Every structure is written in C-alpha cells, then in structure tokens.
Coordinates of C-alpha atoms and ligand atoms in Angstrom, one line a residue:
M264 CA 11.6 3.5 74.0
S265 CA 13.0 0.3 72.3
S266 CA 12.1 -2.5 74.2
P267 CA 15.4 -3.6 76.9
I268 CA 17.9 -6.8 76.5
H269 CA 18.2 -9.2 78.8
A270 CA 20.7 -12.5 78.7
F271 CA 21.3 -15.2 81.1
A272 CA 24.7 -16.9 80.8
P273 CA 26.4 -18.3 83.8
F274 CA 29.3 -15.8 82.5
A275 CA 27.1 -13.2 82.3
A276 CA 29.8 -10.2 83.1
A277 CA 31.6 -10.9 79.9
L278 CA 28.8 -10.2 77.2
E279 CA 27.4 -6.2 79.7
A280 CA 30.8 -5.3 77.1
P281 CA 29.6 -6.5 73.4
L282 CA 25.6 -6.4 74.4
R283 CA 26.2 -2.9 75.0
A284 CA 28.2 -1.9 72.0
A285 CA 25.6 -4.2 69.6
F286 CA 22.5 -2.5 71.7
P287 CA 23.3 1.5 72.1
D288 CA 19.8 3.0 72.9
R289 CA 18.6 0.2 74.7
K290 CA 19.4 -1.2 78.5
V291 CA 21.4 -4.7 78.6
V292 CA 20.9 -6.7 81.7
C293 CA 22.7 -9.0 82.5
W294 CA 22.0 -12.3 84.9
R295 CA 23.9 -15.2 86.6
D296 CA 21.7 -16.3 89.0
E297 CA 18.2 -18.0 88.8
A298 CA 17.0 -15.4 91.5
A299 CA 17.7 -13.2 89.3
F300 CA 16.5 -14.6 86.1
A301 CA 12.9 -15.3 87.9
A302 CA 12.3 -13.0 89.2
G303 CA 12.7 -10.6 86.2
I304 CA 11.1 -12.7 83.2
G305 CA 8.3 -11.2 83.4
E306 CA 9.7 -7.9 82.0
V307 CA 12.0 -10.0 79.3
E308 CA 10.9 -9.9 75.0
Y309 CA 14.8 -10.4 73.9
L310 CA 17.3 -13.6 76.2
F311 CA 20.5 -14.3 74.4
T312 CA 21.4 -17.2 76.8
L313 CA 23.4 -19.9 77.6
G314 CA 22.2 -23.0 80.4
P315 CA 19.1 -21.2 81.3
P316 CA 17.2 -22.0 84.7
R317 CA 14.2 -24.7 83.2
G318 CA 10.8 -23.9 85.0
H319 CA 10.3 -20.2 84.6
W320 CA 8.6 -19.8 81.2
S321 CA 5.2 -19.7 82.2
G322 CA 6.0 -16.6 83.1
A323 CA 7.5 -15.2 79.8
S324 CA 4.3 -12.8 79.4
R325 CA 6.3 -10.8 76.9
L326 CA 8.8 -12.8 75.6
R327 CA 9.4 -13.3 71.6
L328 CA 13.1 -14.4 71.3
I329 CA 15.3 -17.2 73.2
Q330 CA 19.1 -16.8 70.8
C331 CA 20.9 -19.4 71.9
L332 CA 24.3 -19.0 71.7
G333 CA 25.6 -22.0 70.5
A334 CA 24.5 -24.1 68.2
G335 CA 23.4 -26.7 71.1
V336 CA 19.2 -25.4 72.1
D337 CA 19.1 -28.8 74.9
D338 CA 19.0 -26.2 77.3
V339 CA 16.0 -24.4 76.2
L340 CA 14.4 -27.5 74.5
P341 CA 12.1 -29.6 75.1
A342 CA 10.0 -26.8 77.6
A343 CA 6.9 -27.5 77.5
D344 CA 5.4 -24.4 80.0
L345 CA 7.0 -22.2 76.5
R346 CA 4.1 -20.5 74.1
E347 CA 4.6 -22.0 71.2
D348 CA 4.9 -18.5 69.3
V349 CA 8.3 -17.8 70.5
V350 CA 11.2 -17.6 68.5
V351 CA 13.8 -20.1 69.6
A352 CA 16.7 -20.0 67.4
N353 CA 20.6 -21.1 67.2
N354 CA 24.4 -20.0 66.2
R355 CA 24.1 -22.8 63.8
G356 CA 27.7 -22.6 61.7
M357 CA 28.7 -20.1 63.1
A358 CA 31.7 -22.3 64.8
A359 CA 31.6 -24.9 62.2
E360 CA 35.1 -23.9 60.9
P361 CA 37.0 -23.8 64.2
M362 CA 35.3 -26.5 65.5
S363 CA 35.9 -28.9 62.7
E364 CA 39.6 -27.6 62.7
F365 CA 39.3 -28.9 66.7
A366 CA 37.8 -32.2 65.5
L367 CA 40.5 -33.1 62.9
T368 CA 43.4 -31.7 65.9
L369 CA 41.9 -34.5 68.1
V370 CA 41.7 -37.3 64.5
L371 CA 44.5 -37.1 63.8
A372 CA 46.6 -37.0 67.4
L373 CA 44.1 -40.2 67.9
V374 CA 45.8 -41.3 63.7
K375 CA 49.2 -40.7 65.1
R376 CA 48.8 -41.4 69.0
L377 CA 49.9 -38.0 70.0
P378 CA 47.8 -38.9 73.7
F379 CA 50.3 -41.8 74.2
F380 CA 53.6 -40.2 73.8
V381 CA 52.4 -37.5 75.7
A382 CA 50.8 -40.3 78.8
A383 CA 54.8 -41.9 78.4
Q384 CA 56.8 -38.2 78.9
Q385 CA 54.6 -37.8 81.8
E386 CA 56.2 -41.3 83.0
R387 CA 59.5 -40.0 81.5
E388 CA 59.3 -43.3 79.3
W389 CA 60.8 -44.2 75.9
R390 CA 57.3 -45.9 75.1
R391 CA 57.9 -45.8 71.3
A392 CA 54.9 -47.1 69.3
L393 CA 53.7 -47.2 65.8
P394 CA 52.1 -44.2 64.2
G395 CA 48.9 -44.9 61.6
R396 CA 48.5 -43.4 59.2
V397 CA 46.1 -41.0 56.6
A398 CA 45.9 -43.3 53.4
G399 CA 43.5 -46.6 54.3
T400 CA 42.2 -44.3 58.0
T401 CA 38.0 -44.3 57.7
L402 CA 36.8 -41.5 60.0
G403 CA 32.7 -41.8 60.8
I404 CA 31.1 -38.9 61.6
L405 CA 28.4 -39.2 62.9
G406 CA 25.4 -36.2 62.4
M407 CA 26.8 -34.7 59.6
G408 CA 25.7 -30.8 60.4
A409 CA 27.0 -27.3 59.3
I410 CA 30.3 -28.6 61.8
G411 CA 29.5 -32.6 60.3
Q412 CA 30.5 -31.3 57.0
A413 CA 33.2 -29.2 57.3
L414 CA 35.0 -31.9 58.8
A415 CA 34.1 -33.8 55.9
E416 CA 36.2 -31.6 53.7
K417 CA 38.8 -31.1 55.9
A418 CA 39.3 -34.8 56.6
A419 CA 38.6 -36.2 53.0
A420 CA 41.2 -33.0 51.6
L421 CA 43.8 -35.0 53.7
G422 CA 42.6 -38.7 52.2
F423 CA 40.5 -39.6 54.8
R424 CA 37.7 -42.0 53.2
V425 CA 34.7 -40.4 55.1
V426 CA 31.8 -42.4 56.0
A427 CA 28.8 -40.5 58.0
T428 CA 25.2 -40.9 59.6
Q429 CA 22.3 -37.8 58.3
R430 CA 18.8 -38.5 59.9
T431 CA 17.6 -38.3 56.5
P432 CA 21.0 -39.2 54.1
K433 CA 21.7 -37.1 51.7
P434 CA 24.4 -38.3 48.8
H435 CA 27.4 -36.3 49.7
P436 CA 30.2 -35.5 46.8
I437 CA 33.3 -36.6 49.3
V438 CA 31.9 -39.0 51.9
D439 CA 32.5 -42.4 50.5
Q440 CA 28.6 -43.4 52.2
V441 CA 26.1 -41.7 53.9
F442 CA 23.8 -43.9 56.1
A443 CA 21.0 -43.0 57.8
S444 CA 20.7 -42.7 61.4
T445 CA 18.9 -46.2 62.3
A446 CA 22.1 -48.2 60.5
T447 CA 25.1 -46.1 62.0
H448 CA 26.3 -49.9 63.5
E449 CA 27.3 -50.8 59.5
A450 CA 28.7 -46.8 59.1
L451 CA 30.6 -47.9 62.6
A452 CA 31.4 -51.2 61.8
Q453 CA 33.4 -49.4 58.4
S454 CA 35.4 -46.5 60.7
D455 CA 38.4 -46.7 62.9
V456 CA 38.1 -43.6 63.9
V457 CA 33.8 -41.9 65.3
V458 CA 33.1 -38.2 65.6
L459 CA 30.4 -37.6 67.3
L460 CA 28.7 -34.0 66.2
L461 CA 25.1 -35.1 67.0
P462 CA 22.5 -33.1 68.9
L463 CA 21.1 -34.0 71.6
T464 CA 17.0 -34.6 71.3
D465 CA 15.2 -36.9 72.8
E466 CA 16.1 -39.4 69.9
T467 CA 19.5 -38.8 70.0
A468 CA 19.6 -39.4 74.5
M469 CA 22.2 -42.3 75.5
S470 CA 21.5 -43.6 72.2
F471 CA 25.5 -44.4 72.1
G472 CA 26.4 -47.4 74.3
A473 CA 27.3 -50.9 75.0
A474 CA 25.9 -52.1 71.7
E475 CA 27.5 -49.2 69.9
F476 CA 30.6 -50.3 71.2
A477 CA 30.5 -53.2 70.5
A478 CA 29.6 -52.3 66.9
M479 CA 32.8 -50.4 66.7
K480 CA 36.6 -52.0 65.5
A481 CA 38.5 -53.4 68.1
D482 CA 40.8 -51.2 67.9
A483 CA 39.2 -47.8 67.1
T484 CA 39.2 -44.5 68.6
L485 CA 36.0 -42.1 69.6
V486 CA 36.0 -38.6 70.0
N487 CA 32.9 -36.5 71.6
L488 CA 32.4 -32.8 70.4
A489 CA 28.5 -33.2 71.4
R490 CA 26.7 -33.9 74.2
G491 CA 27.4 -36.1 77.3
G492 CA 23.8 -37.1 77.4
I493 CA 24.5 -38.9 74.2
V494 CA 26.4 -41.7 75.8
D495 CA 26.0 -43.4 77.9
E496 CA 28.9 -43.1 80.3
S497 CA 29.3 -46.0 82.2
A498 CA 29.6 -48.2 79.0
L499 CA 31.9 -46.3 78.0
L500 CA 33.8 -47.0 80.7
D501 CA 33.1 -50.1 80.3
A502 CA 34.5 -50.4 76.6
L503 CA 37.7 -48.3 77.4
V504 CA 38.8 -50.8 81.0
S505 CA 38.2 -54.1 79.3
E506 CA 40.6 -52.6 75.6
Q507 CA 37.1 -52.7 74.1
I508 CA 37.6 -49.9 71.9
A509 CA 42.0 -48.0 71.6
G510 CA 40.7 -44.9 73.1
A511 CA 38.4 -41.5 73.3
I512 CA 39.0 -38.3 73.8
F513 CA 35.7 -37.0 75.7
D514 CA 34.9 -32.9 75.0
V515 CA 31.5 -32.8 76.7
F516 CA 29.7 -34.7 79.2
A517 CA 26.5 -36.0 81.1
Q518 CA 27.4 -33.6 84.0
E519 CA 29.8 -30.2 83.5
P520 CA 32.8 -29.8 84.5
L521 CA 33.3 -33.5 84.9
P522 CA 32.8 -34.1 89.0
G523 CA 37.1 -34.8 89.8
D524 CA 35.4 -37.9 91.3
S525 CA 34.3 -39.1 88.2
P526 CA 36.3 -41.9 87.5
L527 CA 36.5 -41.6 83.9
W528 CA 39.3 -38.9 84.5
S529 CA 42.2 -41.9 84.9
A530 CA 40.0 -44.3 82.7
P531 CA 42.5 -45.9 80.6
N532 CA 43.2 -44.1 76.8
F533 CA 41.2 -41.8 77.8
W534 CA 41.6 -37.5 76.7
V535 CA 39.4 -35.0 78.4
T536 CA 39.3 -31.4 76.8
P537 CA 36.7 -28.7 78.6
H538 CA 34.2 -28.4 76.4
A539 CA 36.2 -26.6 74.2
A540 CA 36.3 -27.0 71.0
G541 CA 33.5 -24.7 69.3
G542 CA 35.4 -21.5 71.0
F543 CA 37.3 -19.5 69.2
P544 CA 38.5 -15.7 70.5
D545 CA 35.6 -13.4 69.3
L546 CA 32.8 -15.8 70.0
L547 CA 31.0 -13.5 71.9
E548 CA 30.9 -10.6 69.2
V549 CA 29.8 -13.0 66.6
A550 CA 27.4 -14.6 68.7
I551 CA 26.2 -11.2 69.9
T552 CA 26.1 -9.5 65.8
R553 CA 23.6 -12.8 65.1
F554 CA 21.5 -12.3 68.1
A555 CA 21.4 -8.2 67.2
D556 CA 20.3 -9.5 63.8
N557 CA 17.3 -11.4 64.8
V558 CA 16.3 -8.6 67.3
A559 CA 16.1 -6.5 64.6
R560 CA 14.3 -9.3 62.5
V561 CA 11.6 -10.4 65.0
E562 CA 11.2 -6.6 65.9
R563 CA 9.8 -6.5 61.9
G564 CA 7.8 -9.0 61.4
E565 CA 10.5 -11.3 59.3
P566 CA 10.7 -14.8 60.6
A567 CA 14.2 -14.8 61.7
H568 CA 18.0 -16.8 61.2
N569 CA 18.5 -20.4 62.3
Q570 CA 15.1 -20.6 63.8
I571 CA 14.7 -24.5 65.6
D572 CA 11.9 -27.0 64.3
R573 CA 10.6 -27.4 67.5
A574 CA 9.2 -30.3 67.5
R575 CA 12.0 -31.8 66.1
G576 CA 14.1 -30.6 68.4
Y577 CA 16.6 -28.9 66.9
Ligands
LIG935 C1 28.6 -25.4 72.3 O1 28.4 -26.5 72.9 C2 27.1 -25.3 71.0 O2 26.4 -25.5 71.6 O3 27.8 -24.3 70.7

C-alpha cells in the first residue's frame, strides 16, 4: 500500500480534487485546522503545504518531504524541531513569469501615475499630472532570484535601466549594475522605482527601514511583492506621511490579511493588493504536479527538485 499524501493549507478544500487527480492510488488527507494537523502529524510522510502551524514537527517521526506550495519557505523555516533529514522543497520559479508580469504592471502604473488618476476619479476630480517615461527611468530590483531576473528582462526590453542587488552579486547581461546586498543603499540611491523580491530570512527580516527610505530618491516609489516582514511598516508609514518617497504599492504585509484598523489602508500615496502577485489560473495543478514529481524522487532516493538549503533559509 503506497504512503498517504497529506496537505495543510487555509484553503484545504480546494486541494482535495487536484491532489486526488495527481495521486489516484493513494489516500489523500487535507487539513486546515491546527488541532487536526497536530493530531495527525505522526502519520505524515509527504506534506504539501502553505502556512503550516509551527511547534508540531517534533511529533513528525515519519516525515520525509515538506513541499511548500509557493516560493517562500519562511512559514516553515527556521524550524529547530524539524529533523535535519526531512527534505524541504519549494516551487521556486513556478510563478516567475506571472509574478514578473504583475511586478511590471505595478512599476508601469507607478511610472505613468495610474494610481493617482484612479484616486482622483474616486473623488470625481479632473486632476491632471504629468506621467513619467520609461526612457531615463531606473528600476532597482532587490533580490535577483527567478522572479527578479524575469522582471529585469521584461523591464530592460521596454527600455528601463535596471540595477539590482544580489547576496552574491554576479554580472547580468541586461542589468547595468549588480550590487552586493551589503551595498543596497547604492542601488537605492540610483533607483526611481524599487521592487522588493527578497526571501524572508533572519538576514532580511526588518532589513528595509528608516535608513533605507532615507537612501531612496525623494521622488522614488517602492513595490513590495516579497514578504511583509522585510519592511519596517512604521518606517514605511513615516516615509509616506512625510512624503520622503512618492508612493508605494504593497502586496504583502507583516500581518495578513492587513488588519482593518491598520493606518496603512489610508496612508497617502499607498496602494494595497491582497498577496495576489504570484497567482495564476492553474497554480494549484502546476504546484501539485511538481509535488508529485518530488514525492516520486524522494521515494526513489533521488534529490528533490528545488530543495531548500536549510542553513541559508531559501
Ligand atoms: C507566495 O507568496 C510564494 O511564496 O510563492
């Protein structure tokens, strides 16, 4: 009898049909509440997950693979109670194209001042402003993983000058300058629009704060599609209220959904999208196909695709 397949996600019900289709000969168990997860974790060998509850891994004696649904693994790692031999894998690259399209949409919207025009319409005002232009605009990409590289290519093709940061900087044919993460301020000083695409790790947590806003150009804008925990949200609010930066669009927040009473909802020149950037119509099917491949690999004793370096955290 083949091992069962387990899944945990807030939208567990939506996982049942595609998981059953991918694993027709196995038992499939989908959970969404912590109590069921905690009670059943001892049976789990292969787990497909988004946002699993922390603190239960010490009971996971049969666990072989944790497959994170998306690119981020910050909802699992670091995990001191997780056995070292458990493979943690993500779906790095899966959303690189759709997410870089989303990023480019927001960058162009900011350059062309679309949010300002939409805000004016909401007040029934004919408020004119000069749109920017791509030629002469520098896009700063913090984090040159799969999504950052896809965005760099699209933006450069449109005529943006692109600068970037990378933990270990490597020259990139279409990026004007790649800075080490330790030289982020130099990249910020050159950028008209900054896009955050970093993983959330111990190193990047709260790494974008007052000093980084101060390093940005006065008329620059910021897009965060990475993780809320990377940005100091009170420094963000100060930068918006004091007009230290010209505006920002955030898809991710320290607490999601963004609480109804968060001052960010009504911060000046600030626009919110609901952690939507990485989505695309058949995301679950694609992610589950990759999971099935990794289950087969682990069962054959082969390395999983997109295995996470647990020490590095991504
Ligand atoms: C989404 O946020 C992901 O981590 O892919």
